[in-house]
Short mmCIF file of C-alpha atoms in Angstrom, two decimals:
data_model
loop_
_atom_site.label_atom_id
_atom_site.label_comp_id
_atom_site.label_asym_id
_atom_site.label_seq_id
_atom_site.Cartn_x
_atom_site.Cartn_y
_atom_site.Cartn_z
CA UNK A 25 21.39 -41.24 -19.89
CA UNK A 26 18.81 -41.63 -17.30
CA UNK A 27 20.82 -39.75 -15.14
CA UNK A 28 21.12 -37.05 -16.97
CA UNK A 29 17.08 -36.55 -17.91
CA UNK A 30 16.30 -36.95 -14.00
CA UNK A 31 18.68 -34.92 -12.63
CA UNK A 32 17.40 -31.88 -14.26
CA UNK A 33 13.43 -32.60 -13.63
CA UNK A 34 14.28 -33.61 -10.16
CA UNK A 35 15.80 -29.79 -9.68
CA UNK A 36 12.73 -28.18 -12.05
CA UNK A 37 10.52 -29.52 -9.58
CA UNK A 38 12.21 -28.81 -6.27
CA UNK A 39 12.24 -25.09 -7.95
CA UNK A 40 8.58 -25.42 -8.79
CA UNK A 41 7.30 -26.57 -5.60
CA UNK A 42 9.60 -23.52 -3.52
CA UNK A 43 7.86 -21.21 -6.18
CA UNK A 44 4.33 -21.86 -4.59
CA UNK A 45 5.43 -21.36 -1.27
CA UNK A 46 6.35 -18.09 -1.94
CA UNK A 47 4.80 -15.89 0.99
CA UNK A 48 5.65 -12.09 -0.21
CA UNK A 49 3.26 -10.13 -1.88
CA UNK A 50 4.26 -7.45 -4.80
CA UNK A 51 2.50 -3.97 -3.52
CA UNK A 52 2.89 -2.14 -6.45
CA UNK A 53 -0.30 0.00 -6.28
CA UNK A 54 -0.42 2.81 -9.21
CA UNK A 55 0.20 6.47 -8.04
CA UNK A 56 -1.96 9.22 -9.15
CA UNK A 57 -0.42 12.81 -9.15
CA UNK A 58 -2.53 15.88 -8.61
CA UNK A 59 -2.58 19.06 -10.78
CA UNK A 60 0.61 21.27 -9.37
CA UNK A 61 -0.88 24.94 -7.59
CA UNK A 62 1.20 28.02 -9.34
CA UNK A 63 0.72 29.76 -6.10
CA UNK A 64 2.80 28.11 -3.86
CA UNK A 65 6.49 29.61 -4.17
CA UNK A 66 9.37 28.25 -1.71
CA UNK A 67 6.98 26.22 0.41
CA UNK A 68 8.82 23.38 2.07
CA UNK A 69 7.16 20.67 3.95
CA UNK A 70 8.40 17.43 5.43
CA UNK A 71 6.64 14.28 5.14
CA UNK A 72 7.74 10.92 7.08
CA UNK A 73 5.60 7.22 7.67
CA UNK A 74 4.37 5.29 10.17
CA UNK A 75 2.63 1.71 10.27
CA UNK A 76 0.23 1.56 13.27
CA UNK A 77 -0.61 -1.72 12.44
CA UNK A 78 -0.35 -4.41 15.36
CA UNK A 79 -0.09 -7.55 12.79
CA UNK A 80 2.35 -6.95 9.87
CA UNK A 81 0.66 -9.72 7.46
CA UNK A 82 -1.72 -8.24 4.36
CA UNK A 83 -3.04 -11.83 4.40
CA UNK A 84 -3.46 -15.05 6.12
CA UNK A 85 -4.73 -18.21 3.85
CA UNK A 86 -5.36 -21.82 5.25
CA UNK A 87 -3.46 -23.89 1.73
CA UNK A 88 -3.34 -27.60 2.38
CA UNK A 89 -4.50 -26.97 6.13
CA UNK A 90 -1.32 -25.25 7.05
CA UNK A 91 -2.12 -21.70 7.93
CA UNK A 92 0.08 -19.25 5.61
CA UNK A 93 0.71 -15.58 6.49
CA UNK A 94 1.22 -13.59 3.35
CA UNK A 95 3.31 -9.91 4.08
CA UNK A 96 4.30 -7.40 1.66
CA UNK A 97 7.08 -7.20 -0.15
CA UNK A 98 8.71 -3.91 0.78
CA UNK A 99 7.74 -1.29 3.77
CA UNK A 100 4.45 0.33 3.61
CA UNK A 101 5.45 2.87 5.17
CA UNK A 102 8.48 3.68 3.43
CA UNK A 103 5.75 3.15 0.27
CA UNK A 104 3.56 5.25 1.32
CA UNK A 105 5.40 8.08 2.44
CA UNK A 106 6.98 8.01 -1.10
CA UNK A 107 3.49 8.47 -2.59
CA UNK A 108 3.00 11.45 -0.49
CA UNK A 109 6.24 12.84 -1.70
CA UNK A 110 5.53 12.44 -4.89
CA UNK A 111 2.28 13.96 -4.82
CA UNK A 112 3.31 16.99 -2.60
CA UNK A 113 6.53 17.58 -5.24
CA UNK A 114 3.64 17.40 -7.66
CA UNK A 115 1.73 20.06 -6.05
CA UNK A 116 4.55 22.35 -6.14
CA UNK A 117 6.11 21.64 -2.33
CA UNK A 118 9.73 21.32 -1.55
CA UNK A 119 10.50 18.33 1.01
CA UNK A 120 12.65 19.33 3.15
CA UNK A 121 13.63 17.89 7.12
CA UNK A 122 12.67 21.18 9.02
CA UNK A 123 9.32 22.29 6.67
CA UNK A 124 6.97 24.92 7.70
CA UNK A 125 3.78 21.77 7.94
CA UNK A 126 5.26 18.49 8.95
CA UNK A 127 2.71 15.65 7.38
CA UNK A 128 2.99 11.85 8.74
CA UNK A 129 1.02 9.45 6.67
CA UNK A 130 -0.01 6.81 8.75
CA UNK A 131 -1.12 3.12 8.04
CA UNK A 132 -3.42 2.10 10.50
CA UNK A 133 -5.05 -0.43 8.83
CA UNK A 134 -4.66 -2.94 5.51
CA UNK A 135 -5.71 -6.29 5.14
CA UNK A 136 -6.64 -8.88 2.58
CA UNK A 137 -9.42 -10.69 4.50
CA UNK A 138 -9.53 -14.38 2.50
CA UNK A 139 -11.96 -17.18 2.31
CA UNK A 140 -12.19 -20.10 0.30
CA UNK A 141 -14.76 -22.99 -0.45
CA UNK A 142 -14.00 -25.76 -2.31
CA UNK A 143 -14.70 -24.15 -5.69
CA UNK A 144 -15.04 -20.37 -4.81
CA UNK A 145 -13.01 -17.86 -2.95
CA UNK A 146 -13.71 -14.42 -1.77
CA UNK A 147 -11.37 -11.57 -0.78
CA UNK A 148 -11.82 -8.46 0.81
CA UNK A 149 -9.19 -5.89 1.62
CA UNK A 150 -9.38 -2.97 3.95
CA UNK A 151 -7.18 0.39 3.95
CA UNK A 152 -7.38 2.68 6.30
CA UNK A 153 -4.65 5.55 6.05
CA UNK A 154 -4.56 8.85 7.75
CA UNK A 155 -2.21 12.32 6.84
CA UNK A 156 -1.70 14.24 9.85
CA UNK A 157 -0.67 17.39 9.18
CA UNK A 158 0.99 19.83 11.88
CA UNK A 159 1.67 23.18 11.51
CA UNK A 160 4.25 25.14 13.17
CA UNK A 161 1.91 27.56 14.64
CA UNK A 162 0.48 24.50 16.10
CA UNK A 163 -2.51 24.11 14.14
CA UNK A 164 -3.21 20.30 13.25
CA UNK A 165 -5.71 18.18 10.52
CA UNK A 166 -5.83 14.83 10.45
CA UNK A 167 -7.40 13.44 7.23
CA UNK A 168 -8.70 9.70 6.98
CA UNK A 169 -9.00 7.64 3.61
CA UNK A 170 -10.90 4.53 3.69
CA UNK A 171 -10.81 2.19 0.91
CA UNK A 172 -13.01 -1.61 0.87
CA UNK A 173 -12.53 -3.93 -2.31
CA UNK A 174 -14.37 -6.74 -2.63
CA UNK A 175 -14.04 -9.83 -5.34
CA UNK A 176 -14.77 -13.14 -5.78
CA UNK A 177 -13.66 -16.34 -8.18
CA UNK A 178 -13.39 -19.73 -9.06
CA UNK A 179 -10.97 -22.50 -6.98
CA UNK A 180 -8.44 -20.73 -4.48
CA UNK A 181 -7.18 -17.62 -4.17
CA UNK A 182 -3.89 -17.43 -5.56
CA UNK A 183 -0.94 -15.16 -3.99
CA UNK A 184 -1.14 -13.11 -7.24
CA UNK A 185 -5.04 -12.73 -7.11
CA UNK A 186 -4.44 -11.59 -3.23
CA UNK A 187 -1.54 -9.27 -4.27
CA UNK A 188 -4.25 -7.44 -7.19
CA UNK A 189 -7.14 -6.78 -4.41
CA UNK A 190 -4.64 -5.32 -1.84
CA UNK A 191 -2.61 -3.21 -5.41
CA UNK A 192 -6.36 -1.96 -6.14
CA UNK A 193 -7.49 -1.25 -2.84
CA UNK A 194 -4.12 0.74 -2.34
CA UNK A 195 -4.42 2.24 -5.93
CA UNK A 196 -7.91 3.92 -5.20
CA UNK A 197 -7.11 5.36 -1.39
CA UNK A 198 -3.72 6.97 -3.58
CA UNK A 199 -6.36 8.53 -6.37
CA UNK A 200 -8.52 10.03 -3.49
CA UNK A 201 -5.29 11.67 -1.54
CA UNK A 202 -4.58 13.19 -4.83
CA UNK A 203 -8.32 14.59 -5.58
CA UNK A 204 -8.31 15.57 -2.22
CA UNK A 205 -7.36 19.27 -1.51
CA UNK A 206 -8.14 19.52 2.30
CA UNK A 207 -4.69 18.77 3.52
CA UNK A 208 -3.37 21.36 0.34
CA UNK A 209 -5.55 23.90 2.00
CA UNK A 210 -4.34 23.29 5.59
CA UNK A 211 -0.83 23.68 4.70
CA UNK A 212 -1.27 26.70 2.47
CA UNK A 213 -3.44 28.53 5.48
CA UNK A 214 -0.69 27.55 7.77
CA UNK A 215 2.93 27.69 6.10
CA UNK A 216 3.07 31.54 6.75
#
């Protein structure tokens, strides 16, 4: 009988204790899409990613003085260039490989900076992501969006508390691409 109580508990916790450890975080940032232009008939762009970042962790934590680095849990630069799809198709662009304005979204920049106390922690997370947009005729715009998120709480900064500051900070550099109409502009000047 004993065996059959322990066994079970024994496993729960083994589970339990590789649950903690878990070192991805969920970037799931929300995606705002802009108004769509009538005025744009047939125009096809094509938008691809890069990560210029030299360290691929969002986050390093020190957690029972072991130093944990914290990545995310899919591409950002597959993610990102997604979001510019989706926001372009929103506009009214076709994607296409051979467009009249190639854009490259580039991540050159996003981290979850972490501290903690004994009874407080702080994070702050960075984004810095650039479109660069490139005509055919050889004109080019580059466009920067800077993001900084700040918050702070009680006891230790949990994986999921990390994985909300980074979601936000993401969420609000996505809201200002699709505000933004200076890249719109460039490619409607230059896709003749």
């Amino acid at each position: 009988m004993l065996k059959k109580l322990l066994f079970p508990l024994l496993a729960a916790f083994i589970l339990a204790g590789c649950a903690s450890n878990n070192t991805t975080l969920d970037i799931q940032p929300k995606i705002q899409l802009p108004q769509q232009d009538p005025s744009l008939m047939g125009v096809t762009i094509s938008v691809n990613g890069a990560d210029q970042r030299s360290d691929q962790a969002l986050a390093k934590v020190n957690r029972d003085g072991q130093l944990i680095t914290l990545t995310p849990s899919r591409d950002l630069r597959f993610l990102l260039q997604e979001v510019l799809e989706k926001q372009m198709t929103s506009r009214g662009y076709m994607i296409g490989p051979s467009g009249a304005v190639d854009l490259q979204i580039v991540v050159n920049g996003l981290y979850a900076d972490v501290t903690q106390g004994n009874v407080r922690y702080s994070i702050t997370t960075k984004a810095d992501i650039s479109i660069i947009a490139t005509a055919k005729n050889g004109n080019k715009q580059v466009k920067n969006y800077r993001q900084t998120y700040s918050v702070e709480g009680a006891f230790t900064a949990t994986n999921e508390k990390i994985t909300n500051a980074v979601n936000s900070t993401l969420s609000d550099v996505i809201a200002d691409m699709a505000q933004d109409t200076s890249v719109h502009n460039f490619i409607k000047q230059n896709a003749r």
